Amino acid sequence: MLNDKKNQITIMLLAIGLSGISYPVYAGKFFSDNRPQANKSAFFSSGKASDTASETTASSTLSGAKSAPPTPTSSFFKPDNQPRVSDEHDRQQAMSSTFELDSPQKSATGRSANSIMLKHYIAKMVKAAKAYTPQLREADANAQAAEADVDEAKGQRLPQVSVGLQSQPAQFGSGERVPDDEQTNGLSVNMTTPVYDWGYNSKTIESKNYSAKAAHNNFSAQYEDTSYKVCSQLAELAKQKLIYSISVEFVDRMQRLVTMVQQISEVDSGRVSELTQARAKLLQALATKDSTAAKIRDAEIALNKLTGYSSFKDLPTEENWGFTPASTKALLKEVGNHPTIRQARNEAMAAYNQASAVKSSNLPQLNWVVQKTIPINNSAYEQSWQTYLNVSWKLFQGGSGNAQEKAAAARAEAAKHKVEEQELLLTNNIMAAVHDSETMLSQAEQYHQLAQETNQVRKDFFEQWRQLNKRTLLDVLTAESDYYNNQVNEVTTRFNGYDQIFNSYANSGELTSWLGL
């Protein structure tokens, strides 16, 4: 008769499972160790518990253990869908049945920024860097010094007037002495004008002109480099802020999970190992969050060094900045106008003209001289003005003149090769930057889709662990880590792609123009 009664109960429970009306059964007392099972698998409702769970409960009921009679608790009878509890621990378990792993706050990921407003903000920071950075002020001072060198070289072509004053000499020792009234010492005036110098002055002026142009090109190159540093650091700051926001959400989820597992472990001491796993993951999430906060501070310090600003609250917090890679062909056309290339070309021309000037300086120099001495002693006679042509020639210098010529020619040849080197370097940098930006932005979209899928996976794993006992807590923690890592990878690759876009414009010399400066 006992067997017939068991069969009737089995048929009744199976019928309940097929009917779609849930009758939660408190099955915590049916475990072999006689410990009450936590709420995550004890209570199940329609749409959440599977037929397998119903069969397992029915099988446990037929094991001969005593249990409370099933009470209908469908939505028709109890709208809040809460199970009946028997003691305080069961009440805590019932509370955990309504537990939500995700916090209600919304992540910043997935939103798009206004690219025009973003460009204006970046341009504002670049302007601040131009006025603040000592490196740019140094380059500007060097350019002004180079302009002054040009004026100096031009002045060498004009008559050089020198004035000297000699006191009356004191005569001593043996020998014939000159009477004081015959001394011609006094104020001397000398004017020397170059007549023919084999192009020495003209070549020197040309060399100084090209050096001045190179100095201005150096300023422009430094400006482009500083602009890229500002853009790169702003992208880094925005990236780390987004990762920090994601890390805060991850820590919040882990804290909630630890709270839940702690409540379960208070009921079931055999689940303490799960609590240890959850706490370890929480500590790992906290360490990652603190590391990201340190990186934010590093980026702010770097930007403060570049711009002088200490607050960057106006920097958009959206994940998608809307920047797209430029055409490789269009950027390569501008390589020849890059400030670094122009600087190298001007330096090469300056070196060639300097080599010619050195060669001319070793040839005979013809000068026109005019001089006069006005004696201090009134009784001395006064010489008349004198004018004459003077030829000077460095006939022998121990080979130093030839060595100087060779050195200048070698420097000119080195400057020529530097132009080729810079063109090759910039060309390769542009192609690599455009390729990397396209690849990273594409990968960011893939990570975005992957993050959406892993988000659903982690939710499913959590529900399967909490309600159906089909997953372990380790599965839930692994799914949470995968979701967090995919979010971080999405943000990282996307902003690394933006950094490569800035890099491609900087290597073509068009970054400041692209920013509207």
Short mmCIF file of C-alpha atoms in Angstrom, two decimals:
data_model
loop_
_atom_site.label_atom_id
_atom_site.label_comp_id
_atom_site.label_asym_id
_atom_site.label_seq_id
_atom_site.Cartn_x
_atom_site.Cartn_y
_atom_site.Cartn_z
CA MET A 1 0.00 0.00 0.00
CA LEU A 2 2.94 2.29 0.73
CA ASN A 3 4.23 1.75 -2.81
CA ASP A 4 0.83 2.63 -4.30
CA LYS A 5 0.82 5.85 -2.30
CA LYS A 6 4.29 6.74 -3.57
CA ASN A 7 3.21 6.15 -7.15
CA GLN A 8 0.20 8.43 -6.68
CA ILE A 9 2.41 11.21 -5.33
CA THR A 10 4.78 10.80 -8.26
CA ILE A 11 1.99 11.06 -10.80
CA MET A 12 0.56 14.11 -9.02
CA LEU A 13 3.91 15.96 -9.00
CA LEU A 14 4.59 15.20 -12.64
CA ALA A 15 1.16 16.48 -13.55
CA ILE A 16 1.86 19.66 -11.63
CA GLY A 17 5.08 20.19 -13.55
CA LEU A 18 3.31 19.73 -16.89
CA SER A 19 0.40 22.01 -15.98
CA GLY A 20 2.57 25.12 -15.75
CA ILE A 21 1.47 25.93 -12.15
CA SER A 22 4.35 25.93 -9.72
CA TYR A 23 4.07 24.34 -6.29
CA PRO A 24 7.28 25.15 -4.49
CA VAL A 25 8.38 22.33 -2.27
CA TYR A 26 10.67 22.92 0.67
CA ALA A 27 13.16 20.21 -0.04
CA GLY A 28 15.95 21.33 2.22
CA LYS A 29 15.37 18.44 4.67
CA PHE A 30 15.70 15.72 2.05
CA PHE A 31 19.47 15.98 1.63
CA SER A 32 21.49 13.10 2.93
CA ASP A 33 23.42 15.26 5.42
CA ASN A 34 20.10 16.52 6.87
CA ARG A 35 21.22 20.17 6.41
CA PRO A 36 18.62 22.61 5.03
CA GLN A 37 19.41 23.60 1.44
CA ALA A 38 19.65 27.29 0.64
CA ASN A 39 16.90 29.01 -1.24
CA LYS A 40 18.77 29.07 -4.59
CA SER A 41 17.54 25.52 -5.39
CA ALA A 42 14.77 24.95 -2.83
CA PHE A 43 12.18 27.18 -4.44
CA PHE A 44 11.25 27.24 -8.09
CA SER A 45 8.46 28.89 -9.99
CA SER A 46 6.88 28.55 -13.45
CA GLY A 47 9.09 29.80 -16.26
CA LYS A 48 12.27 29.44 -14.13
CA ALA A 49 12.43 25.85 -12.93
CA SER A 50 12.69 23.13 -15.57
CA ASP A 51 10.96 19.76 -15.74
CA THR A 52 14.19 18.20 -14.58
CA ALA A 53 14.01 20.18 -11.36
CA SER A 54 10.45 18.98 -10.83
CA GLU A 55 11.47 15.40 -11.38
CA THR A 56 14.40 15.77 -8.97
CA THR A 57 12.11 17.17 -6.30
CA ALA A 58 9.62 14.43 -6.86
CA SER A 59 12.36 11.80 -6.62
CA SER A 60 13.52 13.33 -3.34
CA THR A 61 9.99 13.26 -2.02
CA LEU A 62 9.72 9.56 -2.84
CA SER A 63 12.85 8.75 -0.87
CA GLY A 64 10.81 8.23 2.22
CA ALA A 65 11.67 11.49 4.02
CA LYS A 66 9.03 13.61 5.68
CA SER A 67 8.03 16.90 4.07
CA ALA A 68 5.38 19.57 4.37
CA PRO A 69 2.43 19.13 2.04
CA PRO A 70 2.72 21.18 -1.15
CA THR A 71 0.80 24.42 -1.12
CA PRO A 72 -0.24 26.17 -4.35
CA THR A 73 1.64 29.46 -4.63
CA SER A 74 1.16 30.47 -8.23
CA SER A 75 0.59 34.07 -9.20
CA PHE A 76 -3.13 33.48 -8.84
CA PHE A 77 -2.75 32.87 -5.12
CA LYS A 78 0.35 34.88 -4.11
CA PRO A 79 1.19 37.83 -6.42
CA ASP A 80 4.58 38.43 -4.81
CA ASN A 81 5.53 34.80 -5.57
CA GLN A 82 7.20 34.42 -2.16
CA PRO A 83 7.50 30.93 -0.63
CA ARG A 84 6.28 30.05 2.81
CA VAL A 85 9.08 30.07 5.37
CA SER A 86 9.44 28.23 8.60
CA ASP A 87 12.18 30.06 10.52
CA GLU A 88 14.47 33.09 10.42
CA HIS A 89 17.09 31.39 8.20
CA ASP A 90 14.41 30.48 5.72
CA ARG A 91 13.27 34.09 5.69
CA GLN A 92 16.79 35.15 4.75
CA GLN A 93 16.74 32.54 2.01
CA ALA A 94 13.45 33.83 0.75
CA MET A 95 14.88 37.32 0.61
CA SER A 96 17.72 36.07 -1.55
CA SER A 97 15.22 34.78 -4.09
CA THR A 98 14.54 38.37 -5.12
CA PHE A 99 18.26 39.22 -5.25
CA GLU A 100 19.44 41.27 -8.26
CA LEU A 101 23.10 41.03 -9.23
CA ASP A 102 23.17 44.20 -11.35
CA SER A 103 22.90 47.66 -9.83
CA PRO A 104 20.33 50.03 -11.35
CA GLN A 105 22.96 52.54 -12.49
CA LYS A 106 23.64 52.71 -16.20
CA SER A 107 27.10 52.30 -17.66
CA ALA A 108 28.66 55.00 -19.81
CA THR A 109 29.70 52.48 -22.45
CA GLY A 110 27.80 52.46 -25.70
CA ARG A 111 27.12 56.21 -25.84
CA SER A 112 28.49 58.51 -28.55
CA ALA A 113 30.06 61.94 -28.18
CA ASN A 114 29.63 64.93 -30.47
CA SER A 115 32.81 64.80 -32.54
CA ILE A 116 32.67 68.52 -33.41
CA MET A 117 32.39 69.60 -29.77
CA LEU A 118 35.06 67.08 -28.87
CA LYS A 119 37.43 68.58 -31.47
CA HIS A 120 36.81 72.04 -30.03
CA TYR A 121 37.73 70.81 -26.55
CA ILE A 122 40.90 69.08 -27.80
CA ALA A 123 41.87 72.20 -29.77
CA LYS A 124 41.41 74.26 -26.60
CA MET A 125 43.83 71.99 -24.74
CA VAL A 126 46.34 72.13 -27.62
CA LYS A 127 46.25 75.94 -27.60
CA ALA A 128 46.87 75.90 -23.86
CA ALA A 129 49.85 73.59 -24.41
CA LYS A 130 51.26 75.93 -27.07
CA ALA A 131 51.28 78.82 -24.60
CA TYR A 132 52.40 76.77 -21.60
CA THR A 133 54.87 74.10 -22.70
CA PRO A 134 58.53 75.12 -22.10
CA GLN A 135 59.58 72.95 -25.04
CA LEU A 136 57.64 75.13 -27.47
CA ARG A 137 58.86 78.34 -25.87
CA GLU A 138 62.41 77.07 -26.24
CA ALA A 139 61.85 76.27 -29.92
CA ASP A 140 60.37 79.73 -30.48
CA ALA A 141 63.38 81.37 -28.81
CA ASN A 142 65.73 79.35 -31.01
CA ALA A 143 63.84 80.54 -34.08
CA GLN A 144 64.23 84.16 -33.00
CA ALA A 145 67.93 83.60 -32.40
CA ALA A 146 68.28 82.16 -35.92
CA GLU A 147 66.64 85.29 -37.36
CA ALA A 148 69.17 87.41 -35.49
CA ASP A 149 71.99 85.32 -36.99
CA VAL A 150 70.73 86.27 -40.46
CA ASP A 151 70.94 89.97 -39.63
CA GLU A 152 74.45 89.42 -38.30
CA ALA A 153 75.56 87.81 -41.56
CA LYS A 154 74.01 90.59 -43.63
CA GLY A 155 75.85 93.19 -41.62
CA GLN A 156 79.22 91.70 -42.61
CA ARG A 157 78.75 92.99 -46.17
CA LEU A 158 78.61 96.62 -45.04
CA PRO A 159 81.64 98.76 -44.11
CA GLN A 160 83.01 97.83 -40.71
CA VAL A 161 83.98 100.92 -38.75
CA SER A 162 86.12 100.65 -35.65
CA VAL A 163 87.30 103.39 -33.32
CA GLY A 164 90.30 103.15 -30.97
CA LEU A 165 91.90 105.37 -28.39
CA GLN A 166 95.56 105.16 -27.43
CA SER A 167 97.17 106.99 -24.52
CA GLN A 168 100.56 108.63 -24.76
CA PRO A 169 103.22 105.96 -24.39
CA ALA A 170 105.83 106.06 -21.65
CA GLN A 171 109.37 105.70 -23.02
CA PHE A 172 112.08 103.89 -21.05
CA GLY A 173 115.27 101.93 -21.59
CA SER A 174 118.01 102.49 -24.15
CA GLY A 175 117.41 103.71 -27.66
CA GLU A 176 116.33 106.92 -29.32
CA ARG A 177 113.34 108.53 -27.84
CA VAL A 178 110.62 110.30 -29.81
CA PRO A 179 109.79 113.76 -28.61
CA ASP A 180 106.35 114.12 -27.09
CA ASP A 181 105.31 116.70 -29.62
CA GLU A 182 105.93 114.22 -32.38
CA GLN A 183 103.78 111.43 -30.86
CA THR A 184 100.79 110.52 -33.08
CA ASN A 185 98.91 108.52 -30.50
CA GLY A 186 95.28 109.41 -29.84
CA LEU A 187 91.92 108.63 -31.41
CA SER A 188 92.08 106.26 -34.40
CA VAL A 189 89.29 105.56 -36.87
CA ASN A 190 89.37 102.55 -39.19
CA MET A 191 86.84 101.52 -41.82
CA THR A 192 87.16 98.19 -43.67
CA THR A 193 84.85 97.31 -46.52
CA PRO A 194 84.90 93.91 -48.25
CA VAL A 195 85.37 94.36 -51.98
CA TYR A 196 85.66 90.82 -53.23
CA ASP A 197 85.39 87.66 -51.12
CA TRP A 198 84.58 84.92 -53.65
CA GLY A 199 80.97 84.77 -52.43
CA TYR A 200 81.85 84.17 -48.79
CA ASN A 201 79.36 86.69 -47.37
CA SER A 202 76.54 85.80 -49.74
CA LYS A 203 76.92 82.08 -49.04
CA THR A 204 77.02 82.75 -45.32
CA ILE A 205 73.81 84.79 -45.53
CA GLU A 206 72.11 82.03 -47.51
CA SER A 207 73.22 79.46 -44.98
CA LYS A 208 71.85 81.54 -42.10
CA ASN A 209 68.55 82.05 -43.94
CA TYR A 210 68.07 78.33 -44.37
CA SER A 211 69.03 77.77 -40.73
CA ALA A 212 66.36 80.27 -39.67
CA LYS A 213 63.77 78.49 -41.79
CA ALA A 214 64.83 75.20 -40.25
CA ALA A 215 64.41 76.71 -36.78
CA HIS A 216 60.85 77.79 -37.61
CA ASN A 217 60.17 74.34 -39.04
CA ASN A 218 61.48 72.86 -35.81
CA PHE A 219 58.96 74.96 -33.88
CA SER A 220 56.16 73.67 -36.13
CA ALA A 221 57.38 70.10 -35.68
CA GLN A 222 57.48 70.52 -31.91
CA TYR A 223 53.97 71.97 -32.05
CA GLU A 224 52.72 68.95 -33.97
CA ASP A 225 54.44 66.61 -31.54
CA THR A 226 53.02 68.44 -28.52
CA SER A 227 49.56 68.42 -30.10
CA TYR A 228 49.77 64.67 -30.54
CA LYS A 229 50.89 64.23 -26.93
CA VAL A 230 47.90 66.25 -25.71
CA CYS A 231 45.47 64.29 -27.90
CA SER A 232 47.00 60.99 -26.84
CA GLN A 233 46.86 61.83 -23.13
CA LEU A 234 43.26 63.05 -23.41
CA ALA A 235 42.33 59.75 -25.05
CA GLU A 236 44.21 57.88 -22.32
CA LEU A 237 42.39 59.84 -19.61
CA ALA A 238 39.00 59.20 -21.17
CA LYS A 239 39.85 55.51 -21.58
CA GLN A 240 40.92 55.08 -17.97
CA LYS A 241 37.84 56.93 -16.71
CA LEU A 242 35.59 54.58 -18.66
CA ILE A 243 37.49 51.55 -17.39
CA TYR A 244 37.17 52.92 -13.87
CA SER A 245 33.41 53.24 -14.32
CA ILE A 246 33.27 49.65 -15.56
CA SER A 247 35.43 48.54 -12.62
CA VAL A 248 33.11 50.25 -10.14
CA GLU A 249 30.16 48.36 -11.58
CA PHE A 250 32.17 45.13 -11.44
CA VAL A 251 33.06 45.73 -7.79
CA ASP A 252 29.42 46.48 -7.01
CA ARG A 253 28.28 43.20 -8.60
CA MET A 254 30.94 41.24 -6.74
CA GLN A 255 29.98 42.91 -3.47
CA ARG A 256 26.35 41.96 -4.01
CA LEU A 257 27.34 38.42 -4.87
CA VAL A 258 29.50 38.14 -1.75
CA THR A 259 26.57 39.34 0.35
CA MET A 260 24.31 36.73 -1.19
CA VAL A 261 26.80 33.88 -0.81
CA GLN A 262 27.43 34.94 2.76
CA GLN A 263 23.72 34.62 3.52
CA ILE A 264 23.69 31.19 1.92
CA SER A 265 26.77 30.05 3.85
CA GLU A 266 25.12 31.05 7.11
CA VAL A 267 22.41 28.50 6.35
CA ASP A 268 24.63 25.87 4.71
CA SER A 269 28.11 25.69 6.22
CA GLY A 270 29.22 23.47 3.36
CA ARG A 271 29.12 26.51 1.06
CA VAL A 272 31.90 28.40 2.84
CA SER A 273 34.32 27.59 0.01
CA GLU A 274 32.04 29.46 -2.38
CA LEU A 275 32.17 32.46 -0.07
CA THR A 276 35.98 32.31 -0.22
CA GLN A 277 35.88 32.27 -4.03
CA ALA A 278 33.51 35.23 -4.14
CA ARG A 279 35.61 37.25 -1.71
CA ALA A 280 38.78 36.53 -3.72
CA LYS A 281 37.10 37.80 -6.88
CA LEU A 282 35.91 40.90 -4.99
CA LEU A 283 39.44 41.65 -3.81
CA GLN A 284 40.71 41.22 -7.35
CA ALA A 285 38.06 43.65 -8.61
CA LEU A 286 39.00 46.19 -5.93
CA ALA A 287 42.69 45.95 -6.85
CA THR A 288 41.86 46.50 -10.53
CA LYS A 289 39.73 49.52 -9.67
CA ASP A 290 42.52 51.06 -7.57
CA SER A 291 45.04 50.43 -10.35
CA THR A 292 42.77 52.20 -12.83
CA ALA A 293 42.38 55.15 -10.45
CA ALA A 294 46.18 55.46 -10.32
CA LYS A 295 46.34 55.48 -14.13
CA ILE A 296 43.75 58.26 -14.21
CA ARG A 297 45.93 60.32 -11.92
CA ASP A 298 49.00 59.62 -14.08
CA ALA A 299 47.17 60.86 -17.18
CA GLU A 300 46.02 64.01 -15.35
CA ILE A 301 49.59 64.72 -14.22
CA ALA A 302 50.89 64.29 -17.77
CA LEU A 303 48.22 66.67 -19.10
CA ASN A 304 48.97 69.18 -16.37
CA LYS A 305 52.62 69.11 -17.44
CA LEU A 306 51.59 69.80 -21.03
CA THR A 307 48.74 72.30 -20.60
CA GLY A 308 48.94 73.68 -17.08
CA TYR A 309 45.35 72.60 -16.44
CA SER A 310 44.57 70.56 -13.33
CA SER A 311 40.92 69.76 -14.04
CA PHE A 312 39.52 68.04 -17.12
CA LYS A 313 35.87 67.69 -16.12
CA ASP A 314 34.70 68.95 -19.53
CA LEU A 315 36.28 65.96 -21.28
CA PRO A 316 33.42 63.87 -22.70
CA THR A 317 32.84 60.58 -20.90
CA GLU A 318 31.18 58.83 -23.83
CA GLU A 319 32.81 55.74 -25.23
CA ASN A 320 32.33 56.44 -28.93
CA TRP A 321 34.06 59.63 -30.09
CA GLY A 322 32.96 59.22 -33.69
CA PHE A 323 36.44 59.64 -35.24
CA THR A 324 37.21 57.57 -38.34
CA PRO A 325 40.59 56.79 -39.95
CA ALA A 326 41.71 59.09 -42.74
CA SER A 327 42.65 57.98 -46.23
CA THR A 328 46.19 56.65 -46.43
CA LYS A 329 46.67 58.13 -49.90
CA ALA A 330 45.58 61.60 -48.77
CA LEU A 331 47.90 61.54 -45.77
CA LEU A 332 50.88 60.32 -47.79
CA LYS A 333 50.49 63.27 -50.17
CA GLU A 334 51.14 65.61 -47.25
CA VAL A 335 54.33 63.91 -46.07
CA GLY A 336 56.51 66.24 -48.12
CA ASN A 337 55.04 69.23 -46.25
CA HIS A 338 55.65 67.78 -42.81
CA PRO A 339 57.59 70.28 -40.64
CA THR A 340 60.24 67.67 -39.93
CA ILE A 341 60.85 67.11 -43.65
CA ARG A 342 60.99 70.86 -44.33
CA GLN A 343 63.38 71.25 -41.41
CA ALA A 344 65.67 68.54 -42.76
CA ARG A 345 65.64 70.06 -46.24
CA ASN A 346 66.47 73.52 -44.95
CA GLU A 347 69.22 72.13 -42.75
CA ALA A 348 70.67 70.36 -45.78
CA MET A 349 70.64 73.58 -47.83
CA ALA A 350 72.19 75.47 -44.93
CA ALA A 351 74.96 72.87 -44.73
CA TYR A 352 75.68 73.07 -48.49
CA ASN A 353 75.91 76.88 -48.40
CA GLN A 354 78.08 76.74 -45.32
CA ALA A 355 80.44 74.35 -47.10
CA SER A 356 80.71 76.84 -49.99
CA ALA A 357 81.36 79.69 -47.56
CA VAL A 358 84.15 77.74 -45.86
CA LYS A 359 85.78 77.10 -49.21
CA SER A 360 85.56 80.81 -50.14
CA SER A 361 87.06 81.87 -46.82
CA ASN A 362 90.32 80.08 -47.70
CA LEU A 363 90.78 82.16 -50.86
CA PRO A 364 92.33 85.67 -51.03
CA GLN A 365 90.11 88.41 -49.59
CA LEU A 366 90.18 91.95 -51.02
CA ASN A 367 89.18 94.78 -48.68
CA TRP A 368 89.06 98.57 -48.93
CA VAL A 369 90.51 100.34 -45.88
CA VAL A 370 90.12 103.96 -44.77
CA GLN A 371 91.80 105.15 -41.56
CA LYS A 372 92.91 108.23 -39.64
CA THR A 373 94.50 108.95 -36.26
CA ILE A 374 93.81 112.18 -34.34
CA PRO A 375 96.61 112.86 -31.76
CA ILE A 376 95.80 113.79 -28.21
CA ASN A 377 98.87 116.04 -27.86
CA ASN A 378 98.05 119.41 -29.37
CA SER A 379 101.64 120.00 -30.30
CA ALA A 380 101.91 116.73 -32.28
CA TYR A 381 101.25 116.70 -35.93
CA GLU A 382 98.01 115.27 -37.30
CA GLN A 383 98.09 112.62 -40.02
CA SER A 384 95.82 112.93 -43.03
CA TRP A 385 93.16 110.40 -43.96
CA GLN A 386 94.55 107.26 -45.53
CA THR A 387 92.83 104.85 -47.89
CA TYR A 388 94.16 101.74 -49.53
CA LEU A 389 93.29 98.23 -50.73
CA ASN A 390 94.25 95.31 -48.59
CA VAL A 391 94.59 91.70 -49.75
CA SER A 392 94.69 88.94 -47.15
CA TRP A 393 95.17 85.27 -47.89
CA LYS A 394 95.37 82.35 -45.52
CA LEU A 395 98.13 80.74 -47.51
CA PHE A 396 99.03 77.98 -45.09
CA GLN A 397 97.07 76.77 -42.06
CA GLY A 398 98.62 73.39 -41.50
CA GLY A 399 95.85 71.64 -43.47
CA SER A 400 93.06 72.93 -41.21
CA GLY A 401 91.43 74.79 -44.10
CA ASN A 402 91.07 71.66 -46.24
CA ALA A 403 89.85 69.69 -43.27
CA GLN A 404 87.24 72.36 -42.58
CA GLU A 405 86.02 72.15 -46.17
CA LYS A 406 85.72 68.35 -46.01
CA ALA A 407 83.83 68.50 -42.72
CA ALA A 408 81.32 71.00 -44.09
CA ALA A 409 80.77 68.91 -47.24
CA ALA A 410 80.24 65.76 -45.16
CA ARG A 411 77.69 67.53 -42.95
CA ALA A 412 75.81 68.64 -46.06
CA GLU A 413 75.70 65.07 -47.37
CA ALA A 414 74.52 63.79 -43.99
CA ALA A 415 71.70 66.36 -43.97
CA LYS A 416 70.63 65.15 -47.43
CA HIS A 417 70.36 61.56 -46.19
CA LYS A 418 68.42 62.76 -43.17
CA VAL A 419 65.69 64.04 -45.49
CA GLU A 420 65.37 60.61 -47.10
CA GLU A 421 65.33 58.96 -43.69
CA GLN A 422 62.56 61.21 -42.39
CA GLU A 423 60.42 60.68 -45.49
CA LEU A 424 60.75 56.91 -45.19
CA LEU A 425 60.04 56.98 -41.45
CA LEU A 426 56.95 59.17 -41.73
CA THR A 427 55.58 57.18 -44.66
CA ASN A 428 55.85 53.91 -42.76
CA ASN A 429 54.41 55.49 -39.62
CA ILE A 430 51.37 56.76 -41.51
CA MET A 431 50.64 53.42 -43.14
CA ALA A 432 51.06 51.58 -39.84
CA ALA A 433 48.92 54.09 -37.91
CA VAL A 434 46.05 53.99 -40.42
CA HIS A 435 46.14 50.19 -40.53
CA ASP A 436 46.23 49.92 -36.73
CA SER A 437 43.39 52.40 -36.29
CA GLU A 438 41.16 50.53 -38.74
CA THR A 439 41.99 47.19 -37.12
CA MET A 440 41.46 48.42 -33.56
CA LEU A 441 38.16 50.13 -34.28
CA SER A 442 36.95 46.97 -35.99
CA GLN A 443 38.08 44.89 -33.03
CA ALA A 444 36.31 47.30 -30.69
CA GLU A 445 33.02 46.60 -32.47
CA GLN A 446 33.66 42.89 -32.16
CA TYR A 447 34.39 43.26 -28.46
CA HIS A 448 31.19 45.28 -28.12
CA GLN A 449 29.14 42.45 -29.60
CA LEU A 450 31.07 39.92 -27.53
CA ALA A 451 30.41 41.94 -24.37
CA GLN A 452 26.69 41.90 -25.12
CA GLU A 453 26.73 38.13 -25.54
CA THR A 454 28.82 37.52 -22.42
CA ASN A 455 26.47 39.84 -20.53
CA GLN A 456 23.59 37.52 -21.35
CA VAL A 457 25.75 34.49 -20.54
CA ARG A 458 26.61 35.78 -17.08
CA LYS A 459 22.96 36.53 -16.35
CA ASP A 460 21.95 33.04 -17.48
CA PHE A 461 24.72 31.43 -15.45
CA PHE A 462 23.67 33.36 -12.38
CA GLU A 463 20.04 32.31 -12.69
CA GLN A 464 21.04 28.71 -13.38
CA TRP A 465 23.25 28.73 -10.28
CA ARG A 466 20.72 30.50 -8.08
CA GLN A 467 17.53 28.73 -9.08
CA LEU A 468 18.35 25.49 -10.86
CA ASN A 469 21.67 24.51 -9.30
CA LYS A 470 22.98 23.66 -12.78
CA ARG A 471 26.03 25.91 -12.50
CA THR A 472 28.71 26.29 -9.88
CA LEU A 473 29.67 29.60 -8.37
CA LEU A 474 32.99 29.30 -10.17
CA ASP A 475 31.06 29.30 -13.47
CA VAL A 476 29.28 32.47 -12.40
CA LEU A 477 32.53 34.18 -11.38
CA THR A 478 34.21 33.15 -14.63
CA ALA A 479 31.31 34.55 -16.65
CA GLU A 480 31.51 37.80 -14.68
CA SER A 481 35.24 38.06 -15.36
CA ASP A 482 34.71 37.39 -19.06
CA TYR A 483 32.08 40.12 -19.25
CA TYR A 484 34.31 42.61 -17.42
CA ASN A 485 37.35 41.77 -19.56
CA ASN A 486 35.39 42.13 -22.78
CA GLN A 487 34.10 45.53 -21.67
CA VAL A 488 37.63 46.65 -20.82
CA ASN A 489 38.99 45.26 -24.10
CA GLU A 490 36.31 47.12 -26.03
CA VAL A 491 37.18 50.45 -24.42
CA THR A 492 40.93 49.83 -24.65
CA THR A 493 40.98 48.88 -28.33
CA ARG A 494 38.60 51.67 -29.28
CA PHE A 495 40.65 54.41 -27.65
CA ASN A 496 43.90 52.89 -28.85
CA GLY A 497 42.36 53.19 -32.30
CA TYR A 498 41.61 56.88 -31.67
CA ASP A 499 45.21 57.33 -30.55
CA GLN A 500 46.40 55.84 -33.83
CA ILE A 501 44.13 58.23 -35.74
CA PHE A 502 45.83 61.13 -33.97
CA ASN A 503 49.19 59.51 -34.73
CA SER A 504 48.43 59.21 -38.44
CA TYR A 505 47.54 62.91 -38.70
CA ALA A 506 50.59 63.90 -36.67
CA ASN A 507 52.94 61.92 -38.92
CA SER A 508 51.51 63.66 -41.97
CA GLY A 509 51.84 67.08 -40.31
CA GLU A 510 48.09 67.67 -40.51
CA LEU A 511 47.00 67.18 -36.89
CA THR A 512 46.75 70.87 -36.02
CA SER A 513 44.97 71.56 -39.32
CA TRP A 514 42.56 68.68 -38.63
CA LEU A 515 41.81 70.25 -35.24
CA GLY A 516 41.12 73.58 -36.92
CA LEU A 517 44.20 75.38 -35.56
#
